Amino acid sequence: MLMRTDPFREFDRLAQSAFAGFPSGTWSRPTAMPMDAYRHGEEFVVEFDLPGVDPSAVDLAVERNVLTVKAERRPGDRGDDVEMVASERSHGAYSRQLFLGENLDTDRITAHYDAGVLTVRIPVAERAKARSISVEHGTGDRKEIEV
């Protein structure tokens, strides 16, 4: 099970759009990155939008059952002789934390970055998967019941 941790995300999006001309997140107040989360078979998949972020600027960490994703989009080096006409592409620090349920295997998390999307795959733990348990009858016969 995956739980969102930021109930005020919509307020942050509204404020970010209202102050679009101001710099994006800082390390002391990072911007939340948009994500999709879904279950696919025996794993949970979380996709984070990180357009323009260099893969070396992405940091993932798991401590207990908290997955922390941090990234930084740095402005491009255009040289000293460049005069900006428009600057609408945001840059700065991004961060997101997810509380992972006990039924996920945090030791086997994998991550892949492609075309500005960070995909994190978290397998369901073996102990949380459905299994059959045999039930003995009074006559010694056994019957399989799926739990």
XYZ file of N, CA and C in Angstrom:
441
model
N 0.846 -1.174 0.000
C 0.000 0.000 0.000
C 0.893 1.238 0.000
N 0.464 2.224 -0.706
C 1.196 3.467 -0.856
C 0.336 4.583 -0.311
N 0.927 5.500 0.431
C 0.141 6.595 0.991
C 0.765 7.916 0.599
N -0.082 8.881 0.194
C 0.421 10.215 -0.100
C 0.664 10.942 1.202
N 1.668 11.794 1.232
C 2.035 12.463 2.472
C 1.814 13.960 2.450
N 1.362 14.504 1.349
C 1.274 15.956 1.228
C -0.165 16.381 0.952
N -0.975 16.594 2.012
C -2.372 16.961 1.787
C -2.552 18.364 1.215
N -1.522 19.185 1.249
C -1.625 20.565 0.775
C -1.019 20.760 -0.609
N -0.858 19.670 -1.348
C -0.226 19.729 -2.659
C -0.963 20.657 -3.623
N -2.292 20.637 -3.592
C -3.054 21.504 -4.489
C -2.831 22.974 -4.147
N -2.689 23.291 -2.857
C -2.387 24.670 -2.460
C -1.020 25.092 -2.997
N -0.048 24.184 -2.922
C 1.284 24.469 -3.449
C 1.230 24.715 -4.956
N 0.445 23.921 -5.675
C 0.322 24.104 -7.127
C -0.308 25.457 -7.446
N -1.334 25.840 -6.684
C -1.982 27.122 -6.894
C -1.007 28.261 -6.640
N -0.277 28.179 -5.530
C 0.702 29.224 -5.209
C 1.806 29.272 -6.251
N 2.243 28.118 -6.722
C 3.308 28.068 -7.721
C 2.858 28.715 -9.027
N 1.608 28.480 -9.423
C 1.129 29.091 -10.662
C 0.905 30.593 -10.485
N 0.527 31.017 -9.278
C 0.314 32.448 -9.022
C 1.628 33.219 -9.024
N 2.698 32.574 -8.578
C 3.999 33.228 -8.499
C 4.973 32.616 -9.489
N 4.514 32.376 -10.696
C 5.319 31.674 -11.709
C 6.611 32.396 -12.042
N 6.673 33.696 -11.860
C 7.875 34.440 -12.191
C 8.969 34.316 -11.155
N 8.645 33.764 -9.994
C 9.627 33.639 -8.920
C 10.365 32.318 -9.042
N 11.548 32.214 -8.459
C 12.313 30.971 -8.557
C 11.567 29.789 -7.945
N 11.885 28.610 -8.422
C 11.265 27.388 -7.911
C 11.857 27.032 -6.562
N 11.659 25.756 -6.202
C 12.028 25.278 -4.889
C 13.497 25.439 -4.538
N 13.726 25.562 -3.259
C 15.073 25.596 -2.708
C 15.254 24.350 -1.853
N 16.461 24.083 -1.401
C 16.684 22.899 -0.573
C 15.971 23.036 0.768
N 15.759 24.268 1.246
C 15.033 24.432 2.500
C 13.518 24.335 2.294
N 13.037 24.631 1.089
C 11.609 24.512 0.763
C 11.485 24.000 -0.674
N 11.704 22.680 -0.866
C 11.647 22.137 -2.224
C 10.221 22.075 -2.760
N 10.113 22.089 -4.073
C 8.836 21.953 -4.763
C 8.483 20.471 -4.861
N 7.192 20.152 -4.676
C 6.757 18.757 -4.833
C 6.703 18.414 -6.314
N 7.184 17.236 -6.652
C 7.164 16.803 -8.044
C 5.890 16.010 -8.318
N 5.271 16.204 -9.488
C 4.060 15.437 -9.804
C 4.380 13.959 -9.964
N 3.408 13.115 -9.591
C 3.637 11.675 -9.681
C 2.348 10.945 -9.993
N 2.502 9.741 -10.524
C 1.421 8.769 -10.673
C 1.863 7.529 -9.915
N 0.940 6.866 -9.234
C 1.256 5.624 -8.524
C 0.164 4.611 -8.830
N 0.582 3.374 -9.110
C -0.385 2.330 -9.421
C 0.219 0.963 -9.132
N -0.658 -0.028 -9.009
C -0.199 -1.400 -8.815
C -0.255 -2.107 -10.155
N 0.827 -2.800 -10.488
C 0.915 -3.568 -11.726
C 1.373 -4.971 -11.357
N 0.436 -5.910 -11.315
C 0.771 -7.278 -10.935
C 1.231 -7.332 -9.490
N 2.427 -7.812 -9.287
C 2.969 -7.994 -7.940
C 3.940 -6.884 -7.540
N 3.741 -5.681 -8.086
C 4.587 -4.555 -7.697
C 3.815 -3.250 -7.786
N 4.260 -2.285 -6.992
C 3.746 -0.932 -7.091
C 4.711 -0.138 -7.944
N 4.170 0.727 -8.787
C 4.980 1.545 -9.675
C 4.649 3.005 -9.388
N 5.693 3.815 -9.221
C 5.516 5.247 -9.005
C 6.329 5.950 -10.086
N 5.680 6.862 -10.814
C 6.345 7.614 -11.875
C 6.355 9.092 -11.488
N 7.542 9.669 -11.458
C 7.726 11.075 -11.112
C 8.123 11.857 -12.355
N 7.492 12.994 -12.585
C 7.875 13.867 -13.696
C 9.042 14.740 -13.261
N 10.160 14.594 -13.952
C 11.363 15.381 -13.679
C 11.986 15.857 -14.990
N 11.249 16.622 -15.793
C 11.801 17.039 -17.082
C 13.004 17.948 -16.912
N 14.009 17.696 -17.715
C 15.211 18.525 -17.696
C 16.158 18.267 -16.552
N 15.869 17.275 -15.714
C 16.738 16.956 -14.587
C 17.779 15.947 -15.043
N 19.037 16.243 -14.769
C 20.119 15.315 -15.077
C 19.994 14.110 -14.136
N 20.097 12.875 -14.653
C 19.968 11.691 -13.790
C 20.935 11.694 -12.609
N 22.099 12.323 -12.747
C 23.049 12.367 -11.635
C 22.577 13.305 -10.522
N 21.551 14.128 -10.793
C 21.015 15.046 -9.785
C 19.791 14.468 -9.072
N 19.525 13.174 -9.273
C 18.399 12.501 -8.623
C 18.940 11.642 -7.494
N 18.296 11.725 -6.327
C 18.720 10.958 -5.151
C 17.509 10.244 -4.568
N 17.609 8.927 -4.428
C 16.553 8.127 -3.804
C 17.102 7.500 -2.540
N 16.291 7.487 -1.494
C 16.699 6.866 -0.237
C 15.487 6.228 0.422
N 15.712 5.109 1.113
C 14.662 4.460 1.897
C 15.169 4.337 3.315
N 14.398 4.870 4.241
C 14.715 4.718 5.656
C 13.461 4.210 6.331
N 13.578 3.034 6.926
C 12.425 2.307 7.449
C 11.435 2.128 6.311
N 10.257 2.690 6.391
C 9.292 2.532 5.299
C 8.982 3.860 4.626
N 9.940 4.751 4.591
C 9.750 6.047 3.941
C 10.693 6.145 2.749
N 10.112 6.325 1.566
C 10.888 6.530 0.351
C 10.998 8.031 0.123
N 12.221 8.528 0.011
C 12.461 9.948 -0.245
C 13.116 10.095 -1.606
N 12.527 10.947 -2.444
C 13.067 11.241 -3.771
C 13.410 12.724 -3.788
N 14.668 13.030 -4.109
C 15.114 14.417 -4.224
C 15.761 14.597 -5.590
N 15.574 15.769 -6.160
C 16.175 16.071 -7.455
C 16.411 17.568 -7.549
N 17.312 17.938 -8.451
C 17.583 19.354 -8.674
C 17.714 19.614 -10.163
N 16.987 20.595 -10.623
C 17.118 21.039 -12.012
C 17.904 22.332 -11.992
N 19.090 22.268 -12.575
C 19.985 23.427 -12.578
C 19.811 24.217 -13.867
N 19.969 25.524 -13.785
C 19.886 26.311 -15.021
C 21.066 25.977 -15.930
N 20.824 26.026 -17.222
C 21.880 25.732 -18.187
C 22.932 26.827 -18.219
N 24.151 26.449 -18.546
C 25.247 27.418 -18.657
C 25.236 27.964 -20.080
N 24.837 29.223 -20.202
C 24.712 29.830 -21.528
C 25.852 30.797 -21.831
N 26.715 31.011 -20.899
C 27.821 31.933 -21.110
C 27.484 33.340 -20.660
N 28.478 34.216 -20.675
C 28.322 35.585 -20.186
C 27.705 36.526 -21.206
N 27.800 36.202 -22.480
C 27.340 37.131 -23.511
C 25.874 36.901 -23.918
N 25.074 36.202 -23.062
C 23.687 35.893 -23.378
C 22.766 36.859 -22.638
N 21.815 37.411 -23.377
C 20.792 38.266 -22.774
C 19.460 37.526 -22.874
N 18.888 37.162 -21.735
C 17.634 36.407 -21.715
C 16.480 37.288 -22.191
N 15.665 36.746 -23.057
C 14.478 37.435 -23.545
C 13.248 36.923 -22.784
N 13.225 35.634 -22.515
C 12.152 35.023 -21.731
C 12.757 33.883 -20.926
N 12.309 33.737 -19.699
C 12.790 32.656 -18.844
C 11.598 32.087 -18.082
N 10.959 31.062 -18.655
C 9.765 30.480 -18.063
C 9.988 29.071 -17.539
N 11.112 28.469 -17.871
C 11.397 27.106 -17.426
C 11.912 27.151 -16.001
N 11.224 26.457 -15.113
C 11.600 26.499 -13.708
C 12.848 25.664 -13.445
N 13.541 26.012 -12.396
C 14.673 25.233 -11.931
C 14.676 25.306 -10.413
N 15.438 24.445 -9.797
C 15.493 24.430 -8.345
C 15.422 23.011 -7.810
N 15.090 22.905 -6.528
C 15.072 21.622 -5.837
C 13.651 21.064 -5.792
N 13.561 19.744 -5.943
C 12.298 19.024 -5.877
C 12.442 17.899 -4.870
N 11.373 17.615 -4.145
C 11.435 16.535 -3.164
C 10.052 15.949 -2.964
N 10.023 14.658 -2.648
C 8.761 13.974 -2.380
C 9.048 12.816 -1.443
N 8.202 12.630 -0.441
C 8.325 11.490 0.457
C 7.048 10.675 0.399
N 7.212 9.357 0.373
C 6.082 8.437 0.369
C 6.241 7.452 1.509
N 5.168 7.247 2.259
C 5.163 6.212 3.272
C 4.758 4.910 2.601
N 5.605 3.905 2.730
C 5.364 2.617 2.098
C 4.772 1.673 3.132
N 3.758 0.922 2.739
C 3.127 -0.027 3.649
C 4.062 -1.177 3.994
N 3.708 -1.893 5.028
C 4.497 -3.041 5.495
C 4.504 -4.188 4.491
N 3.551 -4.175 3.554
C 3.452 -5.276 2.599
C 4.337 -5.093 1.369
N 5.217 -4.075 1.374
C 6.125 -3.845 0.249
C 7.547 -4.226 0.639
N 8.286 -4.727 -0.336
C 9.664 -5.181 -0.117
C 10.624 -4.041 -0.430
N 10.998 -3.281 0.583
C 11.864 -2.114 0.373
C 13.309 -2.497 0.047
N 13.668 -3.753 0.224
C 15.030 -4.194 -0.103
C 15.215 -4.429 -1.605
N 14.122 -4.526 -2.351
C 14.226 -4.830 -3.785
C 13.663 -3.714 -4.661
N 13.724 -2.472 -4.209
C 13.255 -1.337 -4.997
C 14.217 -1.090 -6.150
N 13.660 -0.822 -7.331
C 14.482 -0.465 -8.491
C 14.000 0.872 -9.035
N 14.895 1.584 -9.718
C 14.544 2.883 -10.298
C 15.165 2.993 -11.685
N 14.429 3.672 -12.573
C 14.887 3.871 -13.952
C 14.467 5.273 -14.384
N 15.374 5.992 -15.029
C 15.095 7.351 -15.490
C 15.191 7.383 -17.005
N 14.110 7.836 -17.650
C 14.099 7.907 -19.105
C 13.159 9.024 -19.548
N 13.631 9.872 -20.435
C 12.832 10.938 -21.049
C 12.136 11.818 -20.011
N 12.834 12.144 -18.930
C 12.284 13.050 -17.931
C 11.335 12.411 -16.943
N 11.216 11.079 -16.975
C 10.334 10.378 -16.039
C 11.161 9.389 -15.222
N 11.084 9.528 -13.896
C 11.729 8.592 -12.980
C 10.688 7.548 -12.595
N 10.967 6.277 -12.919
C 10.049 5.187 -12.598
C 10.655 4.353 -11.480
N 9.933 4.265 -10.373
C 10.370 3.489 -9.213
C 9.435 2.298 -9.082
N 10.008 1.088 -9.003
C 9.228 -0.147 -8.871
C 9.497 -0.754 -7.501
N 8.395 -1.026 -6.785
C 8.494 -1.557 -5.431
C 7.712 -2.868 -5.386
N 8.405 -4.009 -5.265
C 7.705 -5.294 -5.270
C 6.888 -5.513 -3.993
N 5.806 -6.272 -4.143
C 5.025 -6.694 -2.981
C 5.846 -7.759 -2.261
N 5.904 -7.679 -0.940
C 6.674 -8.633 -0.146
C 6.043 -10.021 -0.241
N 6.879 -11.055 -0.195
C 6.396 -12.436 -0.280
C 5.364 -12.726 0.799
N 5.572 -12.188 1.992
C 4.657 -12.463 3.099
C 3.274 -11.845 2.887
N 3.163 -10.897 1.964
C 1.886 -10.228 1.713
C 1.130 -10.818 0.525
N 1.749 -11.737 -0.198
C 1.095 -12.327 -1.371
C 0.082 -13.387 -0.936
N -0.950 -13.569 -1.757
C -1.956 -14.591 -1.484
C -1.309 -15.965 -1.517
N -1.754 -16.818 -0.644
C -1.210 -18.170 -0.587
C -2.315 -19.135 -0.161
N -2.099 -20.414 -0.384
C -3.069 -21.439 -0.007
C -2.653 -22.068 1.313
N -3.641 -22.346 2.137
C -3.404 -22.996 3.429
C -4.262 -24.252 3.456
N -3.655 -25.374 3.812
C -4.424 -26.621 3.840
C -5.188 -26.719 5.163
N -6.422 -27.186 5.054
C -7.289 -27.372 6.212
C -7.587 -28.862 6.318
N -7.303 -29.407 7.471
C -7.563 -30.831 7.674
C -8.988 -31.050 8.148
N -9.609 -32.105 7.621
C -10.948 -32.510 8.045
C -10.796 -33.522 9.158
N -11.892 -33.784 9.865
C -11.873 -34.778 10.940
C -11.497 -36.157 10.457
N -11.694 -36.454 9.173
C -11.383 -37.774 8.631
C -9.948 -37.871 8.133
N -9.190 -36.794 8.262
C -7.813 -36.832 7.791
C -7.646 -36.274 6.389
N -8.753 -35.981 5.691
C -8.679 -35.409 4.353
C -8.223 -33.941 4.458
N -7.562 -33.477 3.416
C -7.098 -32.085 3.372
C -7.784 -31.344 2.226
N -8.035 -30.071 2.449
C -8.623 -29.228 1.413
C -7.832 -27.930 1.389
N -7.483 -27.463 0.175
C -6.735 -26.206 0.012
C -7.693 -25.037 0.006
N -7.386 -24.019 0.803
C -8.174 -22.791 0.843
C -7.238 -21.641 0.574
N -7.602 -20.804 -0.391
C -6.760 -19.649 -0.724
C -7.079 -18.507 0.214
N -6.035 -17.916 0.742
C -6.195 -16.801 1.677
C -5.785 -15.518 0.994
